[in-house]
CSV table of N, CA, C and O in Angstrom, one decimal:
chain,number,residue,atom,x,y,z
A,778,UNK,N,70.7,201.4,95.3
A,778,UNK,CA,72.1,201.1,94.9
A,778,UNK,C,72.3,199.6,94.8
A,778,UNK,O,73.1,199.1,94.0
A,779,UNK,N,71.5,198.8,95.6
A,779,UNK,CA,71.6,197.4,95.5
A,779,UNK,C,71.2,196.9,94.1
A,779,UNK,O,71.8,196.0,93.5
A,780,UNK,N,70.2,197.6,93.5
A,780,UNK,CA,69.8,197.2,92.1
A,780,UNK,C,70.9,197.4,91.1
A,780,UNK,O,71.1,196.6,90.2
A,781,UNK,N,71.6,198.5,91.3
A,781,UNK,CA,72.8,198.8,90.4
A,781,UNK,C,73.9,197.8,90.6
A,781,UNK,O,74.5,197.3,89.7
A,782,UNK,N,74.1,197.4,91.9
A,782,UNK,CA,75.1,196.3,92.1
A,782,UNK,C,74.7,195.0,91.5
A,782,UNK,O,75.6,194.4,90.9
A,783,UNK,N,73.5,194.7,91.5
A,783,UNK,CA,73.0,193.5,90.9
A,783,UNK,C,73.1,193.6,89.3
A,783,UNK,O,73.5,192.6,88.7
A,784,UNK,N,72.9,194.8,88.8
A,784,UNK,CA,73.0,195.0,87.4
A,784,UNK,C,74.4,194.7,86.9
A,784,UNK,O,74.5,194.2,85.8
A,785,UNK,N,75.4,195.0,87.7
A,785,UNK,CA,76.8,194.8,87.3
A,785,UNK,C,77.2,193.4,87.8
A,785,UNK,O,78.4,193.1,87.8
A,786,UNK,N,76.3,192.5,88.1
A,786,UNK,CA,76.5,191.2,88.5
A,786,UNK,C,77.4,191.0,89.8
A,786,UNK,O,78.2,190.1,89.8
A,787,UNK,N,77.1,191.9,90.7
A,787,UNK,CA,77.8,191.8,92.0
A,787,UNK,C,76.8,191.7,93.1
A,787,UNK,O,75.6,191.8,92.9
A,788,UNK,N,77.3,191.5,94.3
A,788,UNK,CA,76.4,191.4,95.5
A,788,UNK,C,75.7,192.8,95.8
A,788,UNK,O,76.2,193.8,95.3
A,789,UNK,N,74.6,192.7,96.5
A,789,UNK,CA,73.8,193.9,96.8
A,789,UNK,C,74.6,195.1,97.4
A,789,UNK,O,74.3,196.2,97.1
A,790,UNK,N,75.6,194.8,98.2
A,790,UNK,CA,76.4,195.9,98.8
A,790,UNK,C,77.6,196.3,98.1
A,790,UNK,O,78.3,197.2,98.6
A,791,UNK,N,77.9,195.8,96.9
A,791,UNK,CA,79.1,196.1,96.2
A,791,UNK,C,79.4,197.6,96.0
A,791,UNK,O,80.4,198.1,96.4
A,792,UNK,N,78.4,198.3,95.3
A,792,UNK,CA,78.6,199.7,95.0
A,792,UNK,C,78.6,200.5,96.3
A,792,UNK,O,79.3,201.5,96.4
A,793,UNK,N,77.8,200.1,97.3
A,793,UNK,CA,77.7,200.9,98.5
A,793,UNK,C,79.1,200.8,99.2
A,793,UNK,O,79.6,201.9,99.7
A,794,UNK,N,79.7,199.7,99.2
A,794,UNK,CA,81.0,199.6,99.9
A,794,UNK,C,82.1,200.4,99.1
A,794,UNK,O,82.9,201.0,99.7
A,795,UNK,N,81.9,200.4,97.8
A,795,UNK,CA,82.9,201.1,97.0
A,795,UNK,C,82.8,202.6,97.3
A,795,UNK,O,83.8,203.3,97.5
A,796,UNK,N,81.5,203.1,97.3
A,796,UNK,CA,81.3,204.6,97.6
A,796,UNK,C,81.7,204.9,99.0
A,796,UNK,O,82.4,205.9,99.3
A,797,UNK,N,81.2,204.1,100.0
A,797,UNK,CA,81.4,204.5,101.4
A,797,UNK,C,82.8,204.2,101.9
A,797,UNK,O,83.4,205.0,102.7
A,798,UNK,N,83.4,203.1,101.4
A,798,UNK,CA,84.7,202.7,102.0
A,798,UNK,C,85.9,202.6,101.0
A,798,UNK,O,87.0,202.3,101.4
A,799,UNK,N,85.6,202.8,99.7
A,799,UNK,CA,86.6,202.7,98.7
A,799,UNK,C,87.1,201.3,98.5
A,799,UNK,O,88.3,201.0,98.1
A,800,UNK,N,86.2,200.3,98.7
A,800,UNK,CA,86.5,198.9,98.5
A,800,UNK,C,85.7,198.4,97.4
A,800,UNK,O,84.4,198.4,97.5
A,801,UNK,N,86.2,197.9,96.3
A,801,UNK,CA,87.6,197.8,96.0
A,801,UNK,C,88.2,199.2,95.6
A,801,UNK,O,87.5,200.2,95.5
A,802,UNK,N,89.5,199.3,95.5
A,802,UNK,CA,90.2,200.6,95.2
A,802,UNK,C,89.7,201.1,93.9
A,802,UNK,O,89.6,202.4,93.7
A,803,UNK,N,89.6,200.3,92.9
A,803,UNK,CA,89.1,200.7,91.6
A,803,UNK,C,88.0,199.7,91.1
A,803,UNK,O,88.1,198.5,91.5
A,804,UNK,N,87.1,200.2,90.4
A,804,UNK,CA,86.1,199.3,89.8
A,804,UNK,C,86.7,198.6,88.6
A,804,UNK,O,87.5,199.2,87.8
A,805,UNK,N,86.4,197.3,88.5
A,805,UNK,CA,86.9,196.6,87.3
A,805,UNK,C,86.4,197.2,86.0
A,805,UNK,O,85.3,197.8,86.0
A,806,UNK,N,87.2,197.0,84.9
A,806,UNK,CA,86.8,197.6,83.7
A,806,UNK,C,85.4,197.2,83.2
A,806,UNK,O,84.6,198.1,82.7
A,807,UNK,N,85.0,196.0,83.4
A,807,UNK,CA,83.7,195.6,82.9
A,807,UNK,C,82.6,196.2,83.7
A,807,UNK,O,81.5,196.6,83.2
A,808,UNK,N,82.8,196.5,85.0
A,808,UNK,CA,81.8,197.2,85.9
A,808,UNK,C,81.7,198.6,85.5
A,808,UNK,O,80.6,199.2,85.3
A,809,UNK,N,82.9,199.3,85.2
A,809,UNK,CA,82.9,200.7,84.8
A,809,UNK,C,82.1,200.8,83.5
A,809,UNK,O,81.4,201.8,83.3
A,810,UNK,N,82.4,199.9,82.6
A,810,UNK,CA,81.7,199.9,81.3
A,810,UNK,C,80.2,199.9,81.4
A,810,UNK,O,79.5,200.7,80.8
A,811,UNK,N,79.7,199.0,82.2
A,811,UNK,CA,78.3,198.8,82.4
A,811,UNK,C,77.7,200.1,83.1
A,811,UNK,O,76.6,200.6,82.7
A,812,UNK,N,78.4,200.6,84.1
A,812,UNK,CA,77.9,201.8,84.7
A,812,UNK,C,77.9,203.0,83.8
A,812,UNK,O,77.0,203.9,83.8
A,813,UNK,N,78.9,203.1,83.0
A,813,UNK,CA,79.0,204.3,82.0
A,813,UNK,C,77.9,204.2,81.1
A,813,UNK,O,77.3,205.3,80.8
A,814,UNK,N,77.5,203.0,80.6
A,814,UNK,CA,76.4,202.9,79.6
A,814,UNK,C,75.1,203.3,80.4
A,814,UNK,O,74.3,204.1,79.9
A,815,UNK,N,74.9,202.8,81.6
A,815,UNK,CA,73.7,203.0,82.3
A,815,UNK,C,73.5,204.5,82.6
A,815,UNK,O,72.4,205.1,82.5
A,816,UNK,N,74.6,205.2,83.0
A,816,UNK,CA,74.5,206.7,83.3
A,816,UNK,C,74.8,207.6,82.1
A,816,UNK,O,74.7,208.8,82.3
A,817,UNK,N,75.0,207.0,81.0
A,817,UNK,CA,75.3,207.7,79.7
A,817,UNK,C,76.4,208.7,79.9
A,817,UNK,O,76.3,209.9,79.6
A,818,UNK,N,77.5,208.2,80.4
A,818,UNK,CA,78.7,209.0,80.6
A,818,UNK,C,79.9,208.2,80.0
A,818,UNK,O,79.7,207.0,79.8
A,819,UNK,N,81.1,208.8,79.9
A,819,UNK,CA,82.2,208.0,79.5
A,819,UNK,C,82.8,207.3,80.7
A,819,UNK,O,82.6,207.7,81.8
A,820,UNK,N,83.6,206.3,80.4
A,820,UNK,CA,84.3,205.6,81.5
A,820,UNK,C,85.3,206.6,82.2
A,820,UNK,O,85.5,206.5,83.4
A,821,UNK,N,85.8,207.5,81.4
A,821,UNK,CA,86.8,208.5,82.0
A,821,UNK,C,86.0,209.4,83.0
A,821,UNK,O,86.6,209.7,84.1
A,822,UNK,N,84.8,209.7,82.8
A,822,UNK,CA,84.0,210.5,83.7
A,822,UNK,C,83.8,209.7,85.0
A,822,UNK,O,83.5,210.3,86.1
A,823,UNK,N,83.8,208.4,85.0
A,823,UNK,CA,83.7,207.6,86.2
A,823,UNK,C,85.0,207.4,86.9
A,823,UNK,O,85.0,206.7,87.9
A,824,UNK,N,86.1,207.9,86.3
A,824,UNK,CA,87.3,207.8,87.0
A,824,UNK,C,88.3,206.8,86.4
A,824,UNK,O,89.3,206.5,86.9
A,825,UNK,N,88.0,206.3,85.2
A,825,UNK,CA,88.9,205.4,84.5
A,825,UNK,C,90.2,206.1,84.2
A,825,UNK,O,90.2,207.2,83.7
A,826,UNK,N,91.3,205.4,84.4
A,826,UNK,CA,92.6,205.9,84.1
A,826,UNK,C,93.2,206.7,85.1
A,826,UNK,O,94.3,207.3,85.0
A,827,UNK,N,92.6,206.8,86.3
A,827,UNK,CA,93.2,207.6,87.4
A,827,UNK,C,93.9,206.6,88.4
A,827,UNK,O,93.4,205.6,88.7
């Protein structure tokens, strides 16, 4: 998960904190975009718009 956090140009624990503690409340649009491309899903499938 640290590698994915670095891929989206954040600190090593960024995505772990998001998943475990909900911090931040929402992923920024640029981070969602990068993760959507990486996982080959739409941003909506990652929770965009909720």
